[in-house]
Amino acid sequence: MSERTDSLAVALFSEIFTVDQLARNRLSRAMPRGMELSHFAVLNHLARLEEERSPAQLAQSFQLTRAAMSNTLAKLEWAGHIHVRPDWEDARRKRVSVSPAGRKARDAALQAIAPIVAQVVEEIGPERVRTALPVLRELRERLGAG
């Protein structure tokens, strides 16, 4: 790799890390009381899928350890935002689904963050954001494959 390529790679990932940190901070502050960004992410994922997932599948989807996902799921279950039941085919496993209260909590969080995200897209310009998406998707796919 050339020095120029190294420099470009460092600049790219520096921007990605900074954007990630800034976005997380800003969106976390907008979350409804008691809702963490990780909770919203899991609720949003389950709501979009509209089907049950195992804790292991969720951990894999979010690139987390099973212990980290179990911690998040325990908090969501305590809040009444998810249902956890035994897998009828294998009692050692569990199945997780979003509850009606979880859908409401997810919708409230989405309403809280949507104006923030929309404003940023509007300020940058929708066309420029559309142009950036394929590159970001490819980065995600290549990093996820490794």
PDB file of N, CA, C and O in Angstrom, residues 42 47 52 75 105 108-109 116 120 131 133 140 142 144:
ATOM      1  N   VAL A  42     -32.287  -2.746  18.974  1.00  0.00           N
ATOM      2  CA  VAL A  42     -32.869  -4.095  19.032  1.00  0.00           C
ATOM      3  C   VAL A  42     -34.373  -4.038  18.745  1.00  0.00           C
ATOM      4  O   VAL A  42     -34.890  -4.841  17.958  1.00  0.00           O
ATOM      5  N   ALA A  47     -38.871  -5.054  15.180  1.00  0.00           N
ATOM      6  CA  ALA A  47     -40.098  -4.489  14.590  1.00  0.00           C
ATOM      7  C   ALA A  47     -40.049  -4.554  13.070  1.00  0.00           C
ATOM      8  O   ALA A  47     -41.064  -4.835  12.422  1.00  0.00           O
ATOM      9  N   GLU A  52     -39.809 -13.551  15.179  1.00  0.00           N
ATOM     10  CA  GLU A  52     -38.973 -13.837  16.337  1.00  0.00           C
ATOM     11  C   GLU A  52     -37.535 -14.122  15.918  1.00  0.00           C
ATOM     12  O   GLU A  52     -37.273 -14.568  14.806  1.00  0.00           O
ATOM     13  N   LYS A  75     -32.885  -6.141  30.067  1.00  0.00           N
ATOM     14  CA  LYS A  75     -33.410  -4.790  30.336  1.00  0.00           C
ATOM     15  C   LYS A  75     -34.696  -4.537  29.540  1.00  0.00           C
ATOM     16  O   LYS A  75     -35.649  -3.959  30.054  1.00  0.00           O
ATOM     17  N   ALA A 105     -42.673   2.057  22.288  1.00  0.00           N
ATOM     18  CA  ALA A 105     -41.414   2.666  22.726  1.00  0.00           C
ATOM     19  C   ALA A 105     -40.504   2.926  21.535  1.00  0.00           C
ATOM     20  O   ALA A 105     -39.876   3.988  21.434  1.00  0.00           O
ATOM     21  N   ALA A 108     -41.888   5.888  19.616  1.00  0.00           N
ATOM     22  CA  ALA A 108     -41.600   7.144  20.325  1.00  0.00           C
ATOM     23  C   ALA A 108     -40.143   7.553  20.119  1.00  0.00           C
ATOM     24  O   ALA A 108     -39.847   8.732  19.887  1.00  0.00           O
ATOM     25  N   ALA A 109     -39.244   6.580  20.174  1.00  0.00           N
ATOM     26  CA  ALA A 109     -37.823   6.878  19.951  1.00  0.00           C
ATOM     27  C   ALA A 109     -37.603   7.334  18.517  1.00  0.00           C
ATOM     28  O   ALA A 109     -36.849   8.288  18.263  1.00  0.00           O
ATOM     29  N   ILE A 116     -33.961  14.990  13.908  1.00  0.00           N
ATOM     30  CA  ILE A 116     -32.516  15.223  13.952  1.00  0.00           C
ATOM     31  C   ILE A 116     -31.858  14.675  12.693  1.00  0.00           C
ATOM     32  O   ILE A 116     -31.080  15.359  12.027  1.00  0.00           O
ATOM     33  N   VAL A 120     -30.123  16.771   9.372  1.00  0.00           N
ATOM     34  CA  VAL A 120     -28.755  16.548   8.905  1.00  0.00           C
ATOM     35  C   VAL A 120     -28.757  16.196   7.418  1.00  0.00           C
ATOM     36  O   VAL A 120     -27.963  16.741   6.643  1.00  0.00           O
ATOM     37  N   THR A 131     -25.577   9.547  -2.818  1.00  0.00           N
ATOM     38  CA  THR A 131     -24.294   9.229  -3.447  1.00  0.00           C
ATOM     39  C   THR A 131     -23.360   8.518  -2.467  1.00  0.00           C
ATOM     40  O   THR A 131     -22.599   7.637  -2.856  1.00  0.00           O
ATOM     41  N   LEU A 133     -24.263   6.596   0.166  1.00  0.00           N
ATOM     42  CA  LEU A 133     -24.784   5.321   0.668  1.00  0.00           C
ATOM     43  C   LEU A 133     -24.140   4.076   0.047  1.00  0.00           C
ATOM     44  O   LEU A 133     -23.789   3.154   0.780  1.00  0.00           O
ATOM     45  N   ARG A 140     -19.413  -1.512   4.859  1.00  0.00           N
ATOM     46  CA  ARG A 140     -20.041  -2.384   5.849  1.00  0.00           C
ATOM     47  C   ARG A 140     -19.935  -3.845   5.434  1.00  0.00           C
ATOM     48  O   ARG A 140     -19.585  -4.713   6.248  1.00  0.00           O
ATOM     49  N   ARG A 142     -17.774  -5.288   3.353  1.00  0.00           N
ATOM     50  CA  ARG A 142     -16.387  -5.782   3.378  1.00  0.00           C
ATOM     51  C   ARG A 142     -15.884  -5.977   4.804  1.00  0.00           C
ATOM     52  O   ARG A 142     -15.189  -6.940   5.089  1.00  0.00           O
ATOM     53  N   GLY A 144     -17.819  -6.554   7.397  1.00  0.00           N
ATOM     54  CA  GLY A 144     -18.603  -7.642   7.976  1.00  0.00           C
ATOM     55  C   GLY A 144     -18.159  -9.011   7.515  1.00  0.00           C
ATOM     56  O   GLY A 144     -18.335 -10.001   8.217  1.00  0.00           O
TER      57      GLY A 144
END
